[in-house]
Tab-separated table of C-alpha atoms in Angstrom:
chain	number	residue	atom	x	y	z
A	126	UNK	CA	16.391	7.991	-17.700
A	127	UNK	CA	16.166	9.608	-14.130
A	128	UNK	CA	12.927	10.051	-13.050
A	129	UNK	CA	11.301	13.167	-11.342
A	130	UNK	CA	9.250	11.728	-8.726
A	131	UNK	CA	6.647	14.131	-6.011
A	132	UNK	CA	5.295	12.057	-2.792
A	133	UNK	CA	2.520	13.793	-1.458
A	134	UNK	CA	1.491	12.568	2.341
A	135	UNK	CA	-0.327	14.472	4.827
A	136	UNK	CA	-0.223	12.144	8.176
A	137	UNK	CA	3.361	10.622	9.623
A	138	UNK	CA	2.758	6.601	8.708
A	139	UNK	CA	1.660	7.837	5.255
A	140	UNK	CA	4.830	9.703	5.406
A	141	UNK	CA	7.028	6.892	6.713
A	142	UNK	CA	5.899	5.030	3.579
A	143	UNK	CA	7.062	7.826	1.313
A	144	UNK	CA	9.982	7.658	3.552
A	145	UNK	CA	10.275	3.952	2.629
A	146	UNK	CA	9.577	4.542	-1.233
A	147	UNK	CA	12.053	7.364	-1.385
A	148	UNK	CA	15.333	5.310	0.173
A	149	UNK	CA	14.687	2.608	-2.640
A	150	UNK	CA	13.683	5.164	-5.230
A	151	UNK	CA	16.494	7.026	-4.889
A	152	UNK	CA	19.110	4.275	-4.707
A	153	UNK	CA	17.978	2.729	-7.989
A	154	UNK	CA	18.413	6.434	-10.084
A	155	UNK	CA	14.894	8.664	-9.291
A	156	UNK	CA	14.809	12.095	-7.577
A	157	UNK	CA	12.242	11.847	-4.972
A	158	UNK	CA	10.615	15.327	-3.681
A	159	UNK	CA	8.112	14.900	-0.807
A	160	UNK	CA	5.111	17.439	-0.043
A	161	UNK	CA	4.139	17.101	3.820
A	162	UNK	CA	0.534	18.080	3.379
A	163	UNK	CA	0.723	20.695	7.062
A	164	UNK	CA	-1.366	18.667	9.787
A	165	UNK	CA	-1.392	18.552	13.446
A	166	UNK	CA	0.294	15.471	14.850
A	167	UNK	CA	3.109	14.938	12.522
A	168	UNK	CA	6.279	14.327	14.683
A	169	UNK	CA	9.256	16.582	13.744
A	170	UNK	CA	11.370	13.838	13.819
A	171	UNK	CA	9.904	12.124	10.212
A	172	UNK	CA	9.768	15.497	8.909
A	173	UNK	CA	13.475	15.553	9.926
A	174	UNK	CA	14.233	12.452	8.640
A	175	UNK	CA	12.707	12.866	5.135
A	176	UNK	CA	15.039	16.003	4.732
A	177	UNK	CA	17.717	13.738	5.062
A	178	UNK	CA	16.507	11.679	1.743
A	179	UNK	CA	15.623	14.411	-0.592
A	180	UNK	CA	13.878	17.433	-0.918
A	181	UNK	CA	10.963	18.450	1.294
A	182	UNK	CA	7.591	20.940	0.418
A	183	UNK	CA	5.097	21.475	3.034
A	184	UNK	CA	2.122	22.726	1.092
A	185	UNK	CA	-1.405	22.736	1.578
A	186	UNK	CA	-3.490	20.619	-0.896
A	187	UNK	CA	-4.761	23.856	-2.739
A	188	UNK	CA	-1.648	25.758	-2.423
A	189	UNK	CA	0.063	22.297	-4.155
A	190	UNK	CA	-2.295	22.278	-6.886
A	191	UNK	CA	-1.872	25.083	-8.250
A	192	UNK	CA	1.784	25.124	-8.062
A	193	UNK	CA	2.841	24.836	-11.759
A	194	UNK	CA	6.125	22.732	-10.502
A	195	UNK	CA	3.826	20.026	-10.509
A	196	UNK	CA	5.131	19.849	-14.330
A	197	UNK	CA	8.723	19.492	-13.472
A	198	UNK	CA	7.678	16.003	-12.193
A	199	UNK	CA	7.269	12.473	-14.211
A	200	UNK	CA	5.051	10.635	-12.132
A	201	UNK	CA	2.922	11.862	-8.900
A	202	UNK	CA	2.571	9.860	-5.385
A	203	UNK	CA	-0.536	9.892	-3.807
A	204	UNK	CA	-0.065	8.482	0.038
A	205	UNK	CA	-3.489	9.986	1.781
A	206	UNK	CA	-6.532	8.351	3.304
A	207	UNK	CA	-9.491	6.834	0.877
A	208	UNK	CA	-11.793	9.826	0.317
A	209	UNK	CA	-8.435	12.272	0.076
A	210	UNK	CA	-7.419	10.061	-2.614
A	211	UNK	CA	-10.014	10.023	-4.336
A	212	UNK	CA	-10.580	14.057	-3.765
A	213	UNK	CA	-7.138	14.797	-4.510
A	214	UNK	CA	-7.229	12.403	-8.271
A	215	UNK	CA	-10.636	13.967	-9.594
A	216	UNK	CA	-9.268	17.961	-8.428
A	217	UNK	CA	-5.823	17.218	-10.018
A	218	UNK	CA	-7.065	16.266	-13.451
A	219	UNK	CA	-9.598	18.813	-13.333
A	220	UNK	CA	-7.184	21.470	-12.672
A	221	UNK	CA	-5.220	20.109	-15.729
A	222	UNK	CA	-8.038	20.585	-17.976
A	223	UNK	CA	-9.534	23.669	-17.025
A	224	UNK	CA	-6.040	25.253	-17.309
A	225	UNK	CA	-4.936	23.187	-20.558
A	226	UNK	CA	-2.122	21.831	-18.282
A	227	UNK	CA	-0.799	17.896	-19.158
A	228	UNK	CA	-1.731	15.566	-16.407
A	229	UNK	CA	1.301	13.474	-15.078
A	230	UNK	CA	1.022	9.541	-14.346
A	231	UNK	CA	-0.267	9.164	-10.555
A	232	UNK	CA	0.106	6.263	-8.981
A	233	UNK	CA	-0.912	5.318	-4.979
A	234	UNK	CA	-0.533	2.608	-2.488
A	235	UNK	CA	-0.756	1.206	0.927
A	236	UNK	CA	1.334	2.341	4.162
A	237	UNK	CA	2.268	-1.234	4.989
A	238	UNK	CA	-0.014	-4.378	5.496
A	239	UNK	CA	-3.651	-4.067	4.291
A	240	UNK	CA	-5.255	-5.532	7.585
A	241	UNK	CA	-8.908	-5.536	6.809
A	242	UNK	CA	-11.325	-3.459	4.495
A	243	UNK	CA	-9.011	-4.324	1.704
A	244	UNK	CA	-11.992	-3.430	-0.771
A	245	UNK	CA	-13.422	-0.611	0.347
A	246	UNK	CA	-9.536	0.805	-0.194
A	247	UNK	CA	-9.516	-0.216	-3.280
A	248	UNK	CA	-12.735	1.542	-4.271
A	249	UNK	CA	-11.262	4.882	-3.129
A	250	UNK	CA	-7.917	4.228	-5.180
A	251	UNK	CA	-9.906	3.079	-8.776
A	252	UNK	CA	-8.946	5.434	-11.895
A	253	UNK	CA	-5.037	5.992	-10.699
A	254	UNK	CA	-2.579	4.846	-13.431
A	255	UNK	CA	-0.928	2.483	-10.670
A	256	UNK	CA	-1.790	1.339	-7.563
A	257	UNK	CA	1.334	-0.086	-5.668
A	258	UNK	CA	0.331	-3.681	-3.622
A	259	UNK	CA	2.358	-5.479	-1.365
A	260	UNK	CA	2.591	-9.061	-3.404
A	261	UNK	CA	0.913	-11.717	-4.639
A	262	UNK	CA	-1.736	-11.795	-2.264
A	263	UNK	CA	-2.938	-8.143	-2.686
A	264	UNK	CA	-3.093	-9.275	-6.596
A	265	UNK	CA	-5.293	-11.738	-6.359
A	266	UNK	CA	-7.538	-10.165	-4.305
A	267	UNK	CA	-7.578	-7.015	-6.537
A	268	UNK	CA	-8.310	-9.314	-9.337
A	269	UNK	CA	-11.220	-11.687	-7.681
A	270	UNK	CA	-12.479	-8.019	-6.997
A	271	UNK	CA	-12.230	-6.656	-10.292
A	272	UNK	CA	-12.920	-9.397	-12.439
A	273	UNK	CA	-16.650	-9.200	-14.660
A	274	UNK	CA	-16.740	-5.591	-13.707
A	275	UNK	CA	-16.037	-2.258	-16.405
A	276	UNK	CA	-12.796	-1.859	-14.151
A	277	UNK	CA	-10.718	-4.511	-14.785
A	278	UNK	CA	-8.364	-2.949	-16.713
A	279	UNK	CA	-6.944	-1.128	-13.812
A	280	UNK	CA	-2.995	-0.939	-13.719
A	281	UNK	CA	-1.223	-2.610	-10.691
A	282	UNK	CA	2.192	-3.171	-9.247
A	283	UNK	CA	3.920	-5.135	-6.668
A	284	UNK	CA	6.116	-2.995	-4.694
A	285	UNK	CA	6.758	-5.170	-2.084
A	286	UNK	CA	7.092	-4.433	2.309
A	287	UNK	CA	10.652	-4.068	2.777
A	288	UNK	CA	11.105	-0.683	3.964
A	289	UNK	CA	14.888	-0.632	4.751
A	290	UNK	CA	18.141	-1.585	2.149
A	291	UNK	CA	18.751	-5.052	4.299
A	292	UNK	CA	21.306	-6.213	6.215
A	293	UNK	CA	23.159	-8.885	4.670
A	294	UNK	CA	24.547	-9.630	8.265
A	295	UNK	CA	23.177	-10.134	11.777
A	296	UNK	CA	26.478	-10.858	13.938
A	297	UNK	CA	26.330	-10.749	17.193
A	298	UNK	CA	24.123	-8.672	18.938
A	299	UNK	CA	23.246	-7.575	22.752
A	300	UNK	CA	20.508	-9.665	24.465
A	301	UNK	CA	17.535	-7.369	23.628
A	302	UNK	CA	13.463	-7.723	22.394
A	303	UNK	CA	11.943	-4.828	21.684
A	304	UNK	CA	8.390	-4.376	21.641
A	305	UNK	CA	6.719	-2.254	19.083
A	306	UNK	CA	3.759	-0.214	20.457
A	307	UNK	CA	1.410	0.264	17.326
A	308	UNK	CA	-2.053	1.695	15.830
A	309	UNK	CA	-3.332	-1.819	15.780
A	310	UNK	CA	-3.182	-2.803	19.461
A	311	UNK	CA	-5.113	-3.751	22.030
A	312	UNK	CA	-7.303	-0.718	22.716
A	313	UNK	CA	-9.027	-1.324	25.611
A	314	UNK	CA	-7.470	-0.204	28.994
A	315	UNK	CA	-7.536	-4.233	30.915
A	316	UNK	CA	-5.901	-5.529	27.605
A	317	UNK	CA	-3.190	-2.593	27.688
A	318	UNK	CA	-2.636	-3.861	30.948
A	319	UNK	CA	-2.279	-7.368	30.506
A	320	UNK	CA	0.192	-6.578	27.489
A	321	UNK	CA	2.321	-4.709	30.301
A	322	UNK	CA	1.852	-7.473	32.636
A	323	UNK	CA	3.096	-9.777	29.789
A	324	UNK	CA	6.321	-8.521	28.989
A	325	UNK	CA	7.297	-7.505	32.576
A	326	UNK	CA	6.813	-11.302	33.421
A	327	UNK	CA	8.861	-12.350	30.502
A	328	UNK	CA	11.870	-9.815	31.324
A	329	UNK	CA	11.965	-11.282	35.325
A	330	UNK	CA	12.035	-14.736	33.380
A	331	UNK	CA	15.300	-13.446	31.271
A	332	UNK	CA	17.358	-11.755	33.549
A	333	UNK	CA	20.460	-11.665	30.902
A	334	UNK	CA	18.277	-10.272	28.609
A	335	UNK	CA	17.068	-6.226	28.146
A	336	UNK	CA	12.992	-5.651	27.482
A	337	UNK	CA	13.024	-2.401	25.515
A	338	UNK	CA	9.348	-0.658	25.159
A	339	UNK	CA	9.214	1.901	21.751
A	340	UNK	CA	6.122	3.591	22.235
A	341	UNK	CA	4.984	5.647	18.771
A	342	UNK	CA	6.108	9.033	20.143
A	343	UNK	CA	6.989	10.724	23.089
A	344	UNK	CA	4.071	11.591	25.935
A	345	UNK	CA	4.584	15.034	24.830
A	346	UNK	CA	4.608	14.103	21.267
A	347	UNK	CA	0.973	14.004	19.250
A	348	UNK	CA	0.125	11.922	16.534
A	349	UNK	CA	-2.710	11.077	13.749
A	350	UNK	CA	-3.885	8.117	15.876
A	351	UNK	CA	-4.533	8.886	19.350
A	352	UNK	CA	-5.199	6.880	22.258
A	353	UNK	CA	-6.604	7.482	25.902
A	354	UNK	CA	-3.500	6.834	27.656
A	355	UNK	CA	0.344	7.006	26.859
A	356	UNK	CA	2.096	3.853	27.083
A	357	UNK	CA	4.558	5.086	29.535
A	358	UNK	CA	1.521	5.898	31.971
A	359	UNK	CA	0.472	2.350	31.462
A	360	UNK	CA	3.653	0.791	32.705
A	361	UNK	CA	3.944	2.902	35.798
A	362	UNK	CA	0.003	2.610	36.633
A	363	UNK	CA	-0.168	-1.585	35.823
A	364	UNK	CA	3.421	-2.473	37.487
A	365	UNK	CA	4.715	0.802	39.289
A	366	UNK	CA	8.409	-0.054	39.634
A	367	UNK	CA	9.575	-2.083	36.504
A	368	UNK	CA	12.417	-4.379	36.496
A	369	UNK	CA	15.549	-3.289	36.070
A	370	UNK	CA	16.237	-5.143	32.709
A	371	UNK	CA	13.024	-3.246	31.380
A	372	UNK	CA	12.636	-0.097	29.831
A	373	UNK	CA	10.906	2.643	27.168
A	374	UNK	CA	13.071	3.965	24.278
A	375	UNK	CA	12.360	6.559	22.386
A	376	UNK	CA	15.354	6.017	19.282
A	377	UNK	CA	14.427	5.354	16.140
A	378	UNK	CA	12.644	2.141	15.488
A	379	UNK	CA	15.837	0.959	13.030
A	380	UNK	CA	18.393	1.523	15.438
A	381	UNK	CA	17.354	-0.617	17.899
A	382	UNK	CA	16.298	-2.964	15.219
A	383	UNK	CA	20.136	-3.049	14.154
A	384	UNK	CA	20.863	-3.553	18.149
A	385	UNK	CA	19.276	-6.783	19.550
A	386	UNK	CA	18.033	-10.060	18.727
A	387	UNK	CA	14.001	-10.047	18.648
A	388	UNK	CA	11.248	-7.716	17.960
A	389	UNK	CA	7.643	-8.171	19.655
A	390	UNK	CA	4.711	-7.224	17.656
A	391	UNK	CA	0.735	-7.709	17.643
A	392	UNK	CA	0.761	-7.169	13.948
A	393	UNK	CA	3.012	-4.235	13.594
A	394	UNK	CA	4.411	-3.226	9.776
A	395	UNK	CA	7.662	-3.321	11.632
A	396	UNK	CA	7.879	-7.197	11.866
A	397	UNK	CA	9.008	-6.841	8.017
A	398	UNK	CA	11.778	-3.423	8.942
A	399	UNK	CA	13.117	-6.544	11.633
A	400	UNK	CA	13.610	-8.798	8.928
A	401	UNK	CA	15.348	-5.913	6.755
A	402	UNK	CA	17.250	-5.346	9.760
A	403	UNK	CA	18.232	-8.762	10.807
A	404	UNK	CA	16.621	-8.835	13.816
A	405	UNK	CA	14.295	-12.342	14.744
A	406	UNK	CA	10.234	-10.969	14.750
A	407	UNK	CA	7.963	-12.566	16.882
A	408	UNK	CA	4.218	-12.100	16.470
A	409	UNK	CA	2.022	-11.965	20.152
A	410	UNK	CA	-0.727	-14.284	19.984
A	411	UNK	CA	-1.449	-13.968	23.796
A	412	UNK	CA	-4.782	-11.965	22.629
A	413	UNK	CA	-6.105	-14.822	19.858
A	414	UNK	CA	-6.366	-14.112	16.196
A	415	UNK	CA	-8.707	-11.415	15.991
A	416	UNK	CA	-9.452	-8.975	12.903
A	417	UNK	CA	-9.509	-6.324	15.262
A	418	UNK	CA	-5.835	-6.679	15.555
A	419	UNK	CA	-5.245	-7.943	12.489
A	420	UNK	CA	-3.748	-11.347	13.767
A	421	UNK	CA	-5.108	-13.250	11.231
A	422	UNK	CA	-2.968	-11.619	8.800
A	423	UNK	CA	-0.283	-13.813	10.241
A	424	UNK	CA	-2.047	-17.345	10.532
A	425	UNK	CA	0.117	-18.685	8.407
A	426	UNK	CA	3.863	-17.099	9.036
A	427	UNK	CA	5.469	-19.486	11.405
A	428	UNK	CA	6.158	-16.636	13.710
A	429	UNK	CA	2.975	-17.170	16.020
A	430	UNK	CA	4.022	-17.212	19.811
A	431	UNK	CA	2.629	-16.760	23.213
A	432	UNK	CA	4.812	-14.878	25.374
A	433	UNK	CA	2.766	-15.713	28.277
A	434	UNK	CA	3.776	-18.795	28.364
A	435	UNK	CA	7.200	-19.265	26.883
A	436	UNK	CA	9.885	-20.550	29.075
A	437	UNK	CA	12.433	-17.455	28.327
A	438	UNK	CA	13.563	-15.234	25.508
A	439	UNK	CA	16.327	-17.648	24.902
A	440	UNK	CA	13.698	-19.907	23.809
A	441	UNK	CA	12.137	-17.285	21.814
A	442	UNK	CA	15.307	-16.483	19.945
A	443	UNK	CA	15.874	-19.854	19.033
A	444	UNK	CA	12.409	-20.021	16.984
A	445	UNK	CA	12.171	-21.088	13.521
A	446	UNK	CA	12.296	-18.863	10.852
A	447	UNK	CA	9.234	-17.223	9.243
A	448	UNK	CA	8.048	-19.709	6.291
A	449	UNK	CA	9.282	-18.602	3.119
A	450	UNK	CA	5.833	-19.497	1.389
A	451	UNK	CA	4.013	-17.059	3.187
A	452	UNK	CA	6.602	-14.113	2.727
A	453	UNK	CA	6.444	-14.578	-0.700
A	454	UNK	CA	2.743	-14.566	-0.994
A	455	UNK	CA	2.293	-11.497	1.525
A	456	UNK	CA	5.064	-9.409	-0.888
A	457	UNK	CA	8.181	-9.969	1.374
A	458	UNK	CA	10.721	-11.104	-1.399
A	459	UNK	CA	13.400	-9.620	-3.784
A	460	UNK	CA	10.868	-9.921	-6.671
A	461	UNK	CA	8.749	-7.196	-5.141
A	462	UNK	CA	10.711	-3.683	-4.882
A	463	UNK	CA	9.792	-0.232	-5.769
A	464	UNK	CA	12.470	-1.105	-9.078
A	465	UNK	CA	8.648	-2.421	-10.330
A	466	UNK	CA	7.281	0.377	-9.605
A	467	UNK	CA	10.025	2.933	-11.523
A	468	UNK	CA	9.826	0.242	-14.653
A	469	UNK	CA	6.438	0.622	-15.105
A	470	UNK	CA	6.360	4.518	-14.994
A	471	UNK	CA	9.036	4.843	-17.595
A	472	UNK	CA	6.590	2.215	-19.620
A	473	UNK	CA	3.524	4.699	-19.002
A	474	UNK	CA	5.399	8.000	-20.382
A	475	UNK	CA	4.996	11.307	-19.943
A	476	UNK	CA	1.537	11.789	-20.098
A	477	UNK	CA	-1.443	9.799	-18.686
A	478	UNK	CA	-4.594	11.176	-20.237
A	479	UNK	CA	-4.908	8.198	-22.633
A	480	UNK	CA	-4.620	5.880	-19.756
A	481	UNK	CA	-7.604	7.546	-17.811
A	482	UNK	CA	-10.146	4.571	-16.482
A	483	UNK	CA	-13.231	5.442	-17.089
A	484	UNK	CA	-14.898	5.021	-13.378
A	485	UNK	CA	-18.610	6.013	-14.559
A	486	UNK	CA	-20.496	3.056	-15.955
A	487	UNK	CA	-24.528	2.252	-15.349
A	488	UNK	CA	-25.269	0.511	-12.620
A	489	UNK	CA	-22.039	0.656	-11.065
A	490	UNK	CA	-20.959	2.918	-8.190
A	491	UNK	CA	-17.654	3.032	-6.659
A	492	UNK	CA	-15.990	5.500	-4.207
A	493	UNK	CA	-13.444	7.151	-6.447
A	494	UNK	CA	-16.255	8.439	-9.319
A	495	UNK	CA	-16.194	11.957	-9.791
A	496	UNK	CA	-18.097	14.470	-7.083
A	497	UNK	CA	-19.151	17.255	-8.836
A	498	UNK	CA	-19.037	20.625	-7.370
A	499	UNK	CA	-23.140	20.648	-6.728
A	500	UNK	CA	-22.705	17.111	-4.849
A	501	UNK	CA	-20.293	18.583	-2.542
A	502	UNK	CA	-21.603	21.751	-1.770
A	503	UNK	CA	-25.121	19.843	-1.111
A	504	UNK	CA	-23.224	17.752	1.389
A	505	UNK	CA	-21.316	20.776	3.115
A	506	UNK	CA	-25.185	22.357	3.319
A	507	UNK	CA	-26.358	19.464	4.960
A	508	UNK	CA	-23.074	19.222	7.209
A	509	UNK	CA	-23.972	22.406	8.309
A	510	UNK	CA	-27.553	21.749	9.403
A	511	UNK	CA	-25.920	19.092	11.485
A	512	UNK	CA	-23.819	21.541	12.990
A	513	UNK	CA	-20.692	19.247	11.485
A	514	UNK	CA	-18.580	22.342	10.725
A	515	UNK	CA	-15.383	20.355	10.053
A	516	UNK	CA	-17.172	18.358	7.856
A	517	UNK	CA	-18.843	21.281	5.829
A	518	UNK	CA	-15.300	22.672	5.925
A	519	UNK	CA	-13.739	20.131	4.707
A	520	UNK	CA	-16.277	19.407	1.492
A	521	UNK	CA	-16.728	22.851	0.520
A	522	UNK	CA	-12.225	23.072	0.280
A	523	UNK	CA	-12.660	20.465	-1.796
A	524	UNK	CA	-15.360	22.322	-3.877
A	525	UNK	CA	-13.185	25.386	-4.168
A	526	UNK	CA	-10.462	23.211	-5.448
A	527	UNK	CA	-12.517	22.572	-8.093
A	528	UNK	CA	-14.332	25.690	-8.705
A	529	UNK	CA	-11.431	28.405	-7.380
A	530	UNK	CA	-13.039	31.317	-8.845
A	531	UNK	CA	-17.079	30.559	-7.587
A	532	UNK	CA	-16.742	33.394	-4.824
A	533	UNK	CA	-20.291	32.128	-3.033
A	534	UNK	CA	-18.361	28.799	-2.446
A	535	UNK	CA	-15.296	30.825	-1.226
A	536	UNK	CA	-18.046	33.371	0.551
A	537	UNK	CA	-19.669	29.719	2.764
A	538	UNK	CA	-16.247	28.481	3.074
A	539	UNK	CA	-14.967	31.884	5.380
A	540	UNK	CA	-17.613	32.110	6.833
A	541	UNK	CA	-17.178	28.095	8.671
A	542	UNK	CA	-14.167	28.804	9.137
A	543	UNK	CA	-14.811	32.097	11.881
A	544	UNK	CA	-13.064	30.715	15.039
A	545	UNK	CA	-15.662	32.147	17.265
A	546	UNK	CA	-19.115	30.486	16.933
A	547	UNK	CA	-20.980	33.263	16.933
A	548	UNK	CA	-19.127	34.832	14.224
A	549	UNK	CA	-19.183	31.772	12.270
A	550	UNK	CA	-23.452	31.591	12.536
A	551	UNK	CA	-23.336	35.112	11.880
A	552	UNK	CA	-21.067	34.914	8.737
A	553	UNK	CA	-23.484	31.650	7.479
A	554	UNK	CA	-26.582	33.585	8.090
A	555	UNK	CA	-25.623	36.108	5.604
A	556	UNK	CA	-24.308	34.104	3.243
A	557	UNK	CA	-25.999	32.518	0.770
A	558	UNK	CA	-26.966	29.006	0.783
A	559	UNK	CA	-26.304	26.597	-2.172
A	560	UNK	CA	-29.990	25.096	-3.577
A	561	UNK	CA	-30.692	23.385	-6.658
């Protein structure tokens, strides 16, 4: 049985994971089509590279929903952030019902490691027929979470973090680290800074060696996450002139992977695309283990170093392996594969609505219950007091999705979004206000 599989992401790590899910998807017998949910800040080039994989939509979330090729599909992947997710579940089986449409399996999961607020995530992902977790030690937090609670009987599966088909050999490669620039990075400007200092240092103490820099895009690139200062502007303004035997690169992440010996992370996804790729990881602890970073994650890998302080890359390279223990426990291992996650939607069938978990129980609240429409459209009013238009805007879409033919909500919703302000208070004086 091939599956019919949609993606649906709308920001370009959530779309690197579909990327990801699609390579492995595909190679064990499933069609994967991927919506890119339009957004600014999505680089061209994972656009470009999804193409390559399968087939590629670029609706909007409304547009999407009522696209009645949503039926074509077996199953439906849900790769957005916590209150999208729990927006998009609720609208999606509503739209079914009002419109006597079946309602296909979904299923959602992380875009890598789940750093910190691991239950807060999970409140926004309750009532999908799957949720896809790393490994064993996603699982037993979901079930210390879960357990004594209405919500137990949620569906899980292990999916695993390797994002690449492996490669069975490393050979012999060029003398080359590369450092990953990330989301989860030293954020402040002196700590930016000393990172630079860092690996400048450690490329004048490995002069056979090459110290490759792979910022997250391009300076004229823009992206989800943002930050103050592009990396490039770092190096010039914390060293001016780098060494010769250190540089930026803007390839792709997994072709430099396949070309050198060591990648450099704070607590980058990537260290696990290294390991796909047979190149050695190395996790910084030059800043401490701090849950800001998301060090902590690591405590326990073996793969803890200071490049500070270490004699040479040579010295690096000839590390010890990351402990096999901790892999397994974190979801690295052949055991955890999207294969899981294609079983257990041909086990679920066709059709989900007898699967439904029922998120509304007394004296329990959890992020992914049902808003109704009046709930939303209370919030947008109060958004708009505030003068937190995007916010308004963004509820009262939501509320439409729901409601598509209530023309006060469409009325409110045109009127926030007027590009000129004084069109826009205009447009909400004369339109009327929701009040219950």
């Amino acid at each position: 049985m091939t599956l019919q599989i949609l993606l649906i992401a709308d920001s370009d790590s959530q779309l690197l994971a579909c990327q990801a899910l699609a390579r492995f998807s595909n190679a064990n017998g499933a069609t994967i089509t991927v919506n890119a949910i339009p957004r600014d800040g999505t680089p061209e080039g994972v656009l470009q590279a999804l193409e390559l994989i399968g087939t590629v939509w670029t609706l909007n979330a409304q547009a999407l929903l009522a696209d009645r090729r949503l039926d074509q599909f077996d199953a439906i992947g849900v790769y957005l952030t916590g209150s999208k997710l729990a927006e998009f579940r609720s609208c999606y089986h509503r739209n079914c019902l009002n419109n006597k449409r079946p309602a296909r399996p979904l299923f959602c999961g992380f875009n890598g490691v789940v750093l910190e607020r691991f239950e807060e995530a999970i409140a926004w992902r309750l009532g999908y027929d799957l949720i896809c977790l790393n490994g064993p030690r996603d699982q037993a937090r979901l079930d210390l979470l879960l357990r004594h609670t209405p919500f137990q009987q949620q569906r899980s599966v292990l999916t695993g973090l390797g994002r690449n088909l492996p490669v069975q050999e490393r050979g012999e490669r060029p003398k080359r680290l590369v450092f990953a620039e990330q989301v989860v990075m030293p954020a402040a400007a002196s700590e930016r800074r000393h990172l630079i200092r860092i690996l400048t240092r450690l490329a004048r103490r490995s002069p056979e060696w090459e110290v490759v820099i792979k910022p997250r895009v391009a300076p004229h690139e823009t992206t989800f996450h943002t930050v103050d200062s592009h990396i490039s502007h770092t190096l010039v303004e914390t060293v001016g002139s780098p060494p010769t035997n250190l540089r930026l690169s803007y390839e792709p992440l997994a072709e430099l992977l396949l070309n050198s010996r060591l990648l450099a992370t704070v607590s980058s996804t990537a260290l696990f695309d290294a390991l796909d790729l047979g190149c050695r990881p190395v996790v910084m602890d030059d800043f401490g283990l701090r849950h800001d970073l998301g060090t902590p994650f690591f405590a326990s890998s073996g793969l803890l170093r200071s490049l500070a302080t270490a004699e040479d890359l040579d010295s690096l390279d000839g590390g010890p392996d990351p402990d096999p223990d901790w892999l397994h426990w974190v979801g690295y291992h052949t055991d955890f594969t999207p294969a899981n996650l294609l079983q257990a939607l041909k086990q679920l069938g066709h059709n989900s609505q007898d699967s439904l978990l029922n998120l509304n129980h007394p004296g329990y609240v959890v992020n992914a219950a049902d808003l109704s429409t009046n709930q939303l459209r209370r919030r947008a009013e109060a958004a708009i007091r505030c003068r937190d238009y995007g916010e308004a805007r963004r509820l009262l879409e939501v509320a439409l999705l729901q409601r598509p033919d209530n023309r006060n909500i469409s009325r409110r919703l045109a009127a926030l979004q007027q590009s000129n302000r004084w069109l826009r208070r205009l447009a909400l004086l004369v339109t009327p206000r929701f009040r219950l």
